[in-house]
Amino acid sequence: MAFIELINVVKNYTKGSEVVHVLQDLNLSLNAGDFLALMGPSGSGKSTLLNLIGGIDKPTAGRVVVGGAELGGMSSSQLAKWRSESIGFVFQFYNLLPFLTAQRNIELPLLLTNLRGAQRKENAMTALRTVSLDDRAKHKPGQLSGGQQQRVAIARAIVADPQILVCDEPTGDLDRQSAQEILELLEILNDRFKKTIIMVTHDPLAAEHAKKVLHLDKGVLVESTEEAVSA
Amino acid sequence: MTGLGFVWKNLYRKKTRTFLTFFCLYIAFLLYVALGSIAVVFSVDTISGELGANRLQTSAKYSMIDDIPKRYVDEISQLDGVELVTHMSWFGGYYKEPNNMLVTFPVDPSTFFRVYPEYEISDEHLTAFLETRRGMVAPISLVERYEWKVGDIIPIGSQIYPQEDGNYIWEFELVGSYTPDQDGQTAVLLQYDYFEEATAFGKGAVGWLAIQISDPQLAPELSQQIDSMYINSSDPVRTATESESNRQFLAQYGNITLMMSGILLAVFFTILLVCANTMAQAFRERIAELGVLKTIGFNDYRLGLWMLSEAIWLSVIPAVFGVLIGMGVLFMLGSSGATAMFVPTPPMSVVLSTAASSLGLALALGVIVGAIPALTTTRMSIVDAMHA
Ligand SMILES: Nc1ncnc2c1ncn2[C@@H]1O[C@H](COP(=O)(O)OP(=O)(O)O)[C@@H](O)[C@H]1O
Ligand SMILES: [Mg+2]
């Protein structure tokens, strides 16, 4: 079995009496160390798919197996623990806590470990150095640019050393230059730190940084052709 | 940073809102302790306890401040079922300053302590009181407060009675002390015989009678009998059990306990709303953040608990301050002697139990107000939270 395996996954949402069919009989397998760009029109279910892989949502039918863990069979507490150890999340709007410094934000996932305060701080500083922001440790999110905030968010995603990074439009809110820096950073994390990365993006240039591109349309995955990428 | 640190940081985020909520709750709890303690003192059960059951009180029929003839003491003593009758008068006493009221009763020393066995006095002090015409005895708390010593001559002013030479300042010799059954009781006792001899007017009259009866069952019958004895005289009386008299006396103030309970209920309903509103706001602005924390791997229950403890801190912190200051105010009132007999200083035990119940109330308030945000936090799905 592959490192990440989705088998016959169906995902529906019920809005009142109406059922929204988001994913239909979807299959996907990824190997450890992959860097996948997931493209597709808005509303096609990209975030939904990412949420299933990241264990923050459950499929209506089918199986999601990540790193040998059968996510469908886990309780919400088990899933929470699993996420804290296995997955790092990066969002479009950074989602840092505004009242905590960069360093404290990065330390958050470590509150769920047995690490002592001093060790937590050291690990947070190491993560900050990895994203080249160690001089901003004491800054609050409001005092940082969008690109810097996203780098802090990436530092938070990697601080507990998960094997998988799940990124939902990580450059969607950034200017070209900052986006470029974020994408290079993700490449380094994939190449040098062997993180498996699944990144949702609208941007074909962003997708070029990935090793593999998949297109999601009307709930069905298709291997991307050159035209699709550059469309 | 721990969970507690996190909760504190969250409270600190909206400083103005937190401060205003704190302030509102602080005032409410201050009021609660102060008024609550006084309300307890006014409630009849605390005043009369069980001891009053075999005692009747007789006073002038139409007004409690009217006198009654002293001969009633002997006449009522003759009745079957009456064991002992003693009398008291309202001296209108003060110490040093006219506004420093001192509850002072001229009494009959030979019967007073037998009718009120709950007031403890040593044989030695009682004998001295009986034998000293200008003698007075005071509750031990008062003796300590004013640092009086046995043998001291104490000047006590009267708002009502001058001596025959027209002087309103009387002098008495402290011959002993007694221990009342309640901390709140502060009456200074004088020899009635000396008072009657020296006073410019009011000779032959007493304020009211306390009648010890052989069986509490006889109370209604005897009360009626006594009242009818004097119904056609120029000084008709009204007799009731001691607790009934107290109730009637307090009824002059309207129902204070009920009134205060009403005020306190309104106050608490208001702060419940204030507190609930603060928590609801704090929760609403934080839904997305809670979603992020859940995504990172924070457990549903842990986050719910943080929310709950935030609400509890929000109400307990100001409550602690309010309760402490409220207690301080009560003790200051008590030790300044500003309170008269009719607005009694709540005893320590009442203040402490009111303080304890306010803290319990604060805790309950926190739980009530925090319950919904906490439960919602626990149940909320990450996908919904992140979309909020
Ligand atoms: N929590 C939800 N409840 C109801 N419908 C939802 C929910 N989340 C997503 N959807 C619907 O599912 C579809 C796919 O959403 P999403 O995965 O966010 O798309 P994308 O990320 O590709 O833009 C959309 O039609 C959206 O309205
Ligand atoms: Mg999306």
GROMACS .gro file of N, CA, C and O in nm, chain A residues 34-120:
model
  348
   34ASP      N    1   0.660   1.248  -0.208
   34ASP     CA    2   0.596   1.315  -0.321
   34ASP      C    3   0.571   1.462  -0.290
   34ASP      O    4   0.559   1.501  -0.173
   35PHE      N    5   0.561   1.541  -0.399
   35PHE     CA    6   0.519   1.681  -0.386
   35PHE      C    7   0.411   1.701  -0.492
   35PHE      O    8   0.441   1.713  -0.610
   36LEU      N    9   0.285   1.697  -0.445
   36LEU     CA   10   0.172   1.702  -0.538
   36LEU      C   11   0.109   1.840  -0.539
   36LEU      O   12   0.084   1.898  -0.434
   37ALA      N   13   0.087   1.892  -0.661
   37ALA     CA   14   0.006   2.013  -0.674
   37ALA      C   15  -0.133   1.971  -0.718
   37ALA      O   16  -0.147   1.895  -0.813
   38LEU      N   17  -0.234   2.019  -0.647
   38LEU     CA   18  -0.372   1.984  -0.676
   38LEU      C   19  -0.440   2.108  -0.731
   38LEU      O   20  -0.446   2.210  -0.664
   39MET      N   21  -0.486   2.099  -0.857
   39MET     CA   22  -0.546   2.216  -0.921
   39MET      C   23  -0.693   2.189  -0.949
   39MET      O   24  -0.741   2.077  -0.934
   40GLY      N   25  -0.761   2.292  -0.995
   40GLY     CA   26  -0.901   2.276  -1.030
   40GLY      C   27  -0.979   2.400  -1.000
   40GLY      O   28  -0.936   2.482  -0.919
   41PRO      N   29  -1.094   2.412  -1.063
   41PRO     CA   30  -1.174   2.533  -1.043
   41PRO      C   31  -1.225   2.545  -0.899
   41PRO      O   32  -1.229   2.446  -0.826
   42SER      N   33  -1.261   2.664  -0.868
   42SER     CA   34  -1.314   2.690  -0.735
   42SER      C   35  -1.440   2.607  -0.712
   42SER      O   36  -1.523   2.594  -0.801
   43GLY      N   37  -1.452   2.549  -0.594
   43GLY     CA   38  -1.570   2.469  -0.561
   43GLY      C   39  -1.561   2.327  -0.611
   43GLY      O   40  -1.656   2.250  -0.598
   44SER      N   41  -1.445   2.289  -0.668
   44SER     CA   42  -1.435   2.154  -0.723
   44SER      C   43  -1.406   2.049  -0.615
   44SER      O   44  -1.408   1.930  -0.643
   45GLY      N   45  -1.378   2.092  -0.494
   45GLY     CA   46  -1.358   1.995  -0.386
   45GLY      C   47  -1.213   1.978  -0.343
   45GLY      O   48  -1.179   1.884  -0.271
   46LYS      N   49  -1.125   2.071  -0.384
   46LYS     CA   50  -0.983   2.059  -0.350
   46LYS      C   51  -0.961   2.064  -0.199
   46LYS      O   52  -0.890   1.980  -0.141
   47SER      N   53  -1.020   2.164  -0.136
   47SER     CA   54  -1.003   2.176   0.010
   47SER      C   55  -1.062   2.055   0.081
   47SER      O   56  -1.005   2.005   0.178
   48THR      N   57  -1.176   2.010   0.029
   48THR     CA   58  -1.241   1.894   0.090
   48THR      C   59  -1.147   1.774   0.087
   48THR      O   60  -1.130   1.703   0.187
   49LEU      N   61  -1.085   1.753  -0.028
   49LEU     CA   62  -0.991   1.642  -0.042
   49LEU      C   63  -0.873   1.656   0.055
   49LEU      O   64  -0.832   1.560   0.122
   50LEU      N   65  -0.822   1.777   0.064
   50LEU     CA   66  -0.710   1.805   0.154
   50LEU      C   67  -0.750   1.778   0.300
   50LEU      O   68  -0.672   1.721   0.378
   51ASN      N   69  -0.872   1.818   0.335
   51ASN     CA   70  -0.920   1.795   0.471
   51ASN      C   71  -0.930   1.647   0.504
   51ASN      O   72  -0.905   1.606   0.617
   52LEU      N   73  -0.967   1.567   0.403
   52LEU     CA   74  -0.976   1.423   0.427
   52LEU      C   75  -0.838   1.364   0.451
   52LEU      O   76  -0.819   1.283   0.543
   53ILE      N   77  -0.741   1.407   0.371
   53ILE     CA   78  -0.604   1.354   0.387
   53ILE      C   79  -0.545   1.399   0.522
   53ILE      O   80  -0.475   1.325   0.589
   54GLY      N   81  -0.578   1.525   0.558
   54GLY     CA   82  -0.524   1.579   0.683
   54GLY      C   83  -0.599   1.532   0.807
   54GLY      O   84  -0.564   1.568   0.919
   55GLY      N   85  -0.705   1.453   0.788
   55GLY     CA   86  -0.777   1.400   0.904
   55GLY      C   87  -0.855   1.504   0.980
   55GLY      O   88  -0.877   1.490   1.101
   56ILE      N   89  -0.902   1.611   0.914
   56ILE     CA   90  -0.991   1.704   0.985
   56ILE      C   91  -1.134   1.689   0.936
   56ILE      O   92  -1.223   1.761   0.980
   57ASP      N   93  -1.158   1.596   0.847
   57ASP     CA   94  -1.294   1.568   0.801
   57ASP      C   95  -1.296   1.420   0.764
   57ASP      O   96  -1.190   1.360   0.740
   58LYS      N   97  -1.415   1.361   0.764
   58LYS     CA   98  -1.424   1.217   0.735
   58LYS      C   99  -1.504   1.192   0.608
   58LYS      O  100  -1.599   1.266   0.580
   59PRO      N  101  -1.468   1.091   0.530
   59PRO     CA  102  -1.540   1.063   0.406
   59PRO      C  103  -1.679   1.007   0.435
   59PRO      O  104  -1.701   0.946   0.539
   60THR      N  105  -1.773   1.031   0.341
   60THR     CA  106  -1.906   0.973   0.353
   60THR      C  107  -1.898   0.822   0.330
   60THR      O  108  -1.965   0.743   0.396
   61ALA      N  109  -1.812   0.783   0.234
   61ALA     CA  110  -1.787   0.641   0.209
   61ALA      C  111  -1.645   0.625   0.158
   61ALA      O  112  -1.582   0.723   0.116
   62GLY      N  113  -1.592   0.504   0.163
   62GLY     CA  114  -1.457   0.479   0.116
   62GLY      C  115  -1.356   0.486   0.229
   62GLY      O  116  -1.391   0.512   0.344
   63ARG      N  117  -1.228   0.461   0.193
   63ARG     CA  118  -1.123   0.458   0.295
   63ARG      C  119  -1.016   0.562   0.270
   63ARG      O  120  -0.981   0.588   0.155
   64VAL      N  121  -0.966   0.618   0.377
   64VAL     CA  122  -0.850   0.708   0.369
   64VAL      C  123  -0.743   0.648   0.460
   64VAL      O  124  -0.764   0.634   0.580
   65VAL      N  125  -0.630   0.608   0.399
   65VAL     CA  126  -0.522   0.547   0.477
   65VAL      C  127  -0.398   0.633   0.459
   65VAL      O  128  -0.351   0.654   0.347
   66VAL      N  129  -0.347   0.686   0.568
   66VAL     CA  130  -0.230   0.774   0.560
   66VAL      C  131  -0.122   0.721   0.652
   66VAL      O  132  -0.143   0.707   0.773
   67GLY      N  133  -0.006   0.688   0.593
   67GLY     CA  134   0.105   0.636   0.673
   67GLY      C  135   0.064   0.514   0.752
   67GLY      O  136   0.105   0.496   0.868
   68GLY      N  137  -0.020   0.430   0.693
   68GLY     CA  138  -0.062   0.307   0.760
   68GLY      C  139  -0.179   0.326   0.854
   68GLY      O  140  -0.235   0.229   0.905
   69ALA      N  141  -0.219   0.453   0.880
   69ALA     CA  142  -0.331   0.476   0.973
   69ALA      C  143  -0.463   0.484   0.897
   69ALA      O  144  -0.474   0.559   0.800
   70GLU      N  145  -0.561   0.405   0.942
   70GLU     CA  146  -0.694   0.404   0.881
   70GLU      C  147  -0.775   0.515   0.946
   70GLU      O  148  -0.824   0.499   1.059
   71LEU      N  149  -0.786   0.630   0.879
   71LEU     CA  150  -0.844   0.747   0.947
   71LEU      C  151  -0.992   0.730   0.979
   71LEU      O  152  -1.041   0.783   1.079
   72GLY      N  153  -1.063   0.654   0.893
   72GLY     CA  154  -1.207   0.638   0.913
   72GLY      C  155  -1.242   0.574   1.047
   72GLY      O  156  -1.347   0.600   1.104
   73GLY      N  157  -1.151   0.493   1.100
   73GLY     CA  158  -1.183   0.420   1.221
   73GLY      C  159  -1.142   0.491   1.349
   73GLY      O  160  -1.154   0.434   1.458
   74MET      N  161  -1.091   0.613   1.337
   74MET     CA  162  -1.039   0.680   1.457
   74MET      C  163  -1.140   0.776   1.518
   74MET      O  164  -1.219   0.839   1.448
   75SER      N  165  -1.137   0.785   1.652
   75SER     CA  166  -1.224   0.881   1.721
   75SER      C  167  -1.167   1.021   1.702
   75SER      O  168  -1.052   1.037   1.658
   76SER      N  169  -1.244   1.121   1.739
   76SER     CA  170  -1.196   1.257   1.719
   76SER      C  171  -1.073   1.287   1.804
   76SER      O  172  -0.983   1.359   1.761
   77SER      N  173  -1.065   1.229   1.924
   77SER     CA  174  -0.945   1.249   2.007
   77SER      C  175  -0.824   1.179   1.947
   77SER      O  176  -0.713   1.234   1.945
   78GLN      N  177  -0.847   1.058   1.895
   78GLN     CA  178  -0.735   0.986   1.832
   78GLN      C  179  -0.687   1.062   1.709
   78GLN      O  180  -0.566   1.075   1.687
   79LEU      N  181  -0.782   1.114   1.633
   79LEU     CA  182  -0.745   1.191   1.513
   79LEU      C  183  -0.664   1.314   1.551
   79LEU      O  184  -0.566   1.347   1.485
   80ALA      N  185  -0.707   1.382   1.659
   80ALA     CA  186  -0.636   1.503   1.702
   80ALA      C  187  -0.490   1.469   1.734
   80ALA      O  188  -0.398   1.539   1.692
   81LYS      N  189  -0.472   1.362   1.808
   81LYS     CA  190  -0.335   1.320   1.845
   81LYS      C  191  -0.255   1.284   1.719
   81LYS      O  192  -0.139   1.322   1.704
   82TRP      N  193  -0.322   1.211   1.630
   82TRP     CA  194  -0.255   1.169   1.507
   82TRP      C  195  -0.212   1.291   1.424
   82TRP      O  196  -0.100   1.299   1.376
   83ARG      N  197  -0.302   1.389   1.411
   83ARG     CA  198  -0.270   1.511   1.336
   83ARG      C  199  -0.150   1.582   1.397
   83ARG      O  200  -0.061   1.628   1.326
   84SER      N  201  -0.149   1.589   1.531
   84SER     CA  202  -0.040   1.664   1.595
   84SER      C  203   0.096   1.599   1.568
   84SER      O  204   0.197   1.667   1.566
   85GLU      N  205   0.095   1.469   1.543
   85GLU     CA  206   0.223   1.401   1.520
   85GLU      C  207   0.257   1.387   1.372
   85GLU      O  208   0.375   1.378   1.336
   86SER      N  209   0.154   1.381   1.286
   86SER     CA  210   0.180   1.338   1.148
   86SER      C  211   0.164   1.446   1.042
   86SER      O  212   0.217   1.431   0.933
   87ILE      N  213   0.087   1.551   1.072
   87ILE     CA  214   0.053   1.646   0.966
   87ILE      C  215   0.086   1.789   1.006
   87ILE      O  216   0.063   1.828   1.120
   88GLY      N  217   0.143   1.863   0.910
   88GLY     CA  218   0.157   2.006   0.930
   88GLY      C  219   0.065   2.078   0.833
   88GLY      O  220   0.056   2.040   0.716
   89PHE      N  221  -0.010   2.176   0.883
   89PHE     CA  222  -0.108   2.247   0.799
   89PHE      C  223  -0.060   2.388   0.766
   89PHE      O  224  -0.014   2.460   0.854
   90VAL      N  225  -0.077   2.427   0.638
   90VAL     CA  226  -0.051   2.565   0.599
   90VAL      C  227  -0.176   2.615   0.524
   90VAL      O  228  -0.225   2.546   0.433
   91PHE      N  229  -0.227   2.731   0.567
   91PHE     CA  230  -0.351   2.782   0.509
   91PHE      C  231  -0.326   2.907   0.425
   91PHE      O  232  -0.223   2.972   0.439
   92GLN      N  233  -0.426   2.941   0.343
   92GLN     CA  234  -0.413   3.059   0.258
   92GLN      C  235  -0.393   3.186   0.340
   92GLN      O  236  -0.311   3.271   0.308
   93PHE      N  237  -0.470   3.196   0.451
   93PHE     CA  238  -0.463   3.321   0.529
   93PHE      C  239  -0.381   3.302   0.657
   93PHE      O  240  -0.408   3.363   0.760
   94TYR      N  241  -0.282   3.215   0.651
   94TYR     CA  242  -0.181   3.195   0.756
   94TYR      C  243  -0.238   3.139   0.886
   94TYR      O  244  -0.180   3.052   0.948
   95ASN      N  245  -0.351   3.199   0.931
   95ASN     CA  246  -0.416   3.152   1.054
   95ASN      C  247  -0.322   3.143   1.175
   95ASN      O  248  -0.322   3.044   1.249
   96LEU      N  249  -0.245   3.250   1.193
   96LEU     CA  250  -0.164   3.258   1.317
   96LEU      C  251  -0.253   3.319   1.425
   96LEU      O  252  -0.350   3.389   1.395
   97LEU      N  253  -0.220   3.292   1.552
   97LEU     CA  254  -0.295   3.357   1.659
   97LEU      C  255  -0.237   3.497   1.682
   97LEU      O  256  -0.119   3.511   1.712
   98PRO      N  257  -0.320   3.601   1.665
   98PRO     CA  258  -0.270   3.738   1.660
   98PRO      C  259  -0.208   3.787   1.791
   98PRO      O  260  -0.128   3.881   1.790
   99PHE      N  261  -0.244   3.723   1.902
   99PHE     CA  262  -0.196   3.776   2.030
   99PHE      C  263  -0.069   3.706   2.079
   99PHE      O  264  -0.020   3.736   2.186
  100LEU      N  265  -0.018   3.614   1.997
  100LEU     CA  266   0.105   3.545   2.034
  100LEU      C  267   0.218   3.587   1.940
  100LEU      O  268   0.195   3.614   1.822
  101THR      N  269   0.340   3.594   1.994
  101THR     CA  270   0.455   3.625   1.910
  101THR      C  271   0.478   3.511   1.811
  101THR      O  272   0.423   3.401   1.827
  102ALA      N  273   0.562   3.538   1.712
  102ALA     CA  274   0.595   3.436   1.612
  102ALA      C  275   0.644   3.309   1.682
  102ALA      O  276   0.597   3.198   1.654
  103GLN      N  277   0.734   3.329   1.776
  103GLN     CA  278   0.791   3.213   1.845
  103GLN      C  279   0.685   3.135   1.921
  103GLN      O  280   0.681   3.012   1.916
  104ARG      N  281   0.594   3.207   1.990
  104ARG     CA  282   0.487   3.139   2.065
  104ARG      C  283   0.391   3.066   1.972
  104ARG      O  284   0.341   2.959   2.003
  105ASN      N  285   0.362   3.127   1.857
  105ASN     CA  286   0.277   3.061   1.759
  105ASN      C  287   0.339   2.930   1.715
  105ASN      O  288   0.271   2.828   1.704
  106ILE      N  289   0.470   2.936   1.692
  106ILE     CA  290   0.538   2.816   1.643
  106ILE      C  291   0.543   2.709   1.752
  106ILE      O  292   0.537   2.589   1.725
  107GLU      N  293   0.549   2.754   1.876
  107GLU     CA  294   0.554   2.658   1.988
  107GLU      C  295   0.423   2.582   2.010
  107GLU      O  296   0.421   2.478   2.075
  108LEU      N  297   0.313   2.638   1.958
  108LEU     CA  298   0.181   2.578   1.987
  108LEU      C  299   0.176   2.426   1.971
  108LEU      O  300   0.132   2.355   2.063
  109PRO      N  301   0.218   2.371   1.856
  109PRO     CA  302   0.207   2.225   1.841
  109PRO      C  303   0.290   2.150   1.945
  109PRO      O  304   0.259   2.036   1.980
  110LEU      N  305   0.395   2.217   1.996
  110LEU     CA  306   0.482   2.149   2.093
  110LEU      C  307   0.418   2.142   2.231
  110LEU      O  308   0.462   2.065   2.317
  111LEU      N  309   0.312   2.222   2.254
  111LEU     CA  310   0.240   2.212   2.381
  111LEU      C  311   0.174   2.075   2.395
  111LEU      O  312   0.138   2.033   2.505
  112LEU      N  313   0.160   2.007   2.281
  112LEU     CA  314   0.096   1.876   2.284
  112LEU      C  315   0.198   1.764   2.303
  112LEU      O  316   0.164   1.647   2.300
  113THR      N  317   0.325   1.802   2.320
  113THR     CA  318   0.430   1.701   2.342
  113THR      C  319   0.475   1.708   2.487
  113THR      O  320   0.427   1.792   2.563
  114ASN      N  321   0.568   1.623   2.522
  114ASN     CA  322   0.621   1.627   2.660
  114ASN      C  323   0.740   1.720   2.674
  114ASN      O  324   0.802   1.723   2.780
  115LEU      N  325   0.773   1.793   2.568
  115LEU     CA  326   0.892   1.877   2.574
  115LEU      C  327   0.878   1.986   2.681
  115LEU      O  328   0.771   2.041   2.701
  116ARG      N  329   0.992   2.014   2.746
  116ARG     CA  330   0.992   2.121   2.846
  116ARG      C  331   1.001   2.257   2.778
  116ARG      O  332   1.038   2.266   2.661
  117GLY      N  333   0.970   2.361   2.854
  117GLY     CA  334   0.967   2.497   2.801
  117GLY      C  335   1.093   2.535   2.724
  117GLY      O  336   1.084   2.587   2.612
  118ALA      N  337   1.208   2.510   2.782
  118ALA     CA  338   1.333   2.551   2.719
  118ALA      C  339   1.352   2.477   2.586
  118ALA      O  340   1.394   2.536   2.486
  119GLN      N  341   1.319   2.350   2.587
  119GLN     CA  342   1.334   2.269   2.466
  119GLN      C  343   1.236   2.316   2.358
  119GLN      O  344   1.270   2.323   2.240
  120ARG      N  345   1.115   2.349   2.402
  120ARG     CA  346   1.015   2.397   2.306
  120ARG      C  347   1.064   2.525   2.238
  120ARG      O  348   1.054   2.541   2.117
   0.00000   0.00000   0.00000
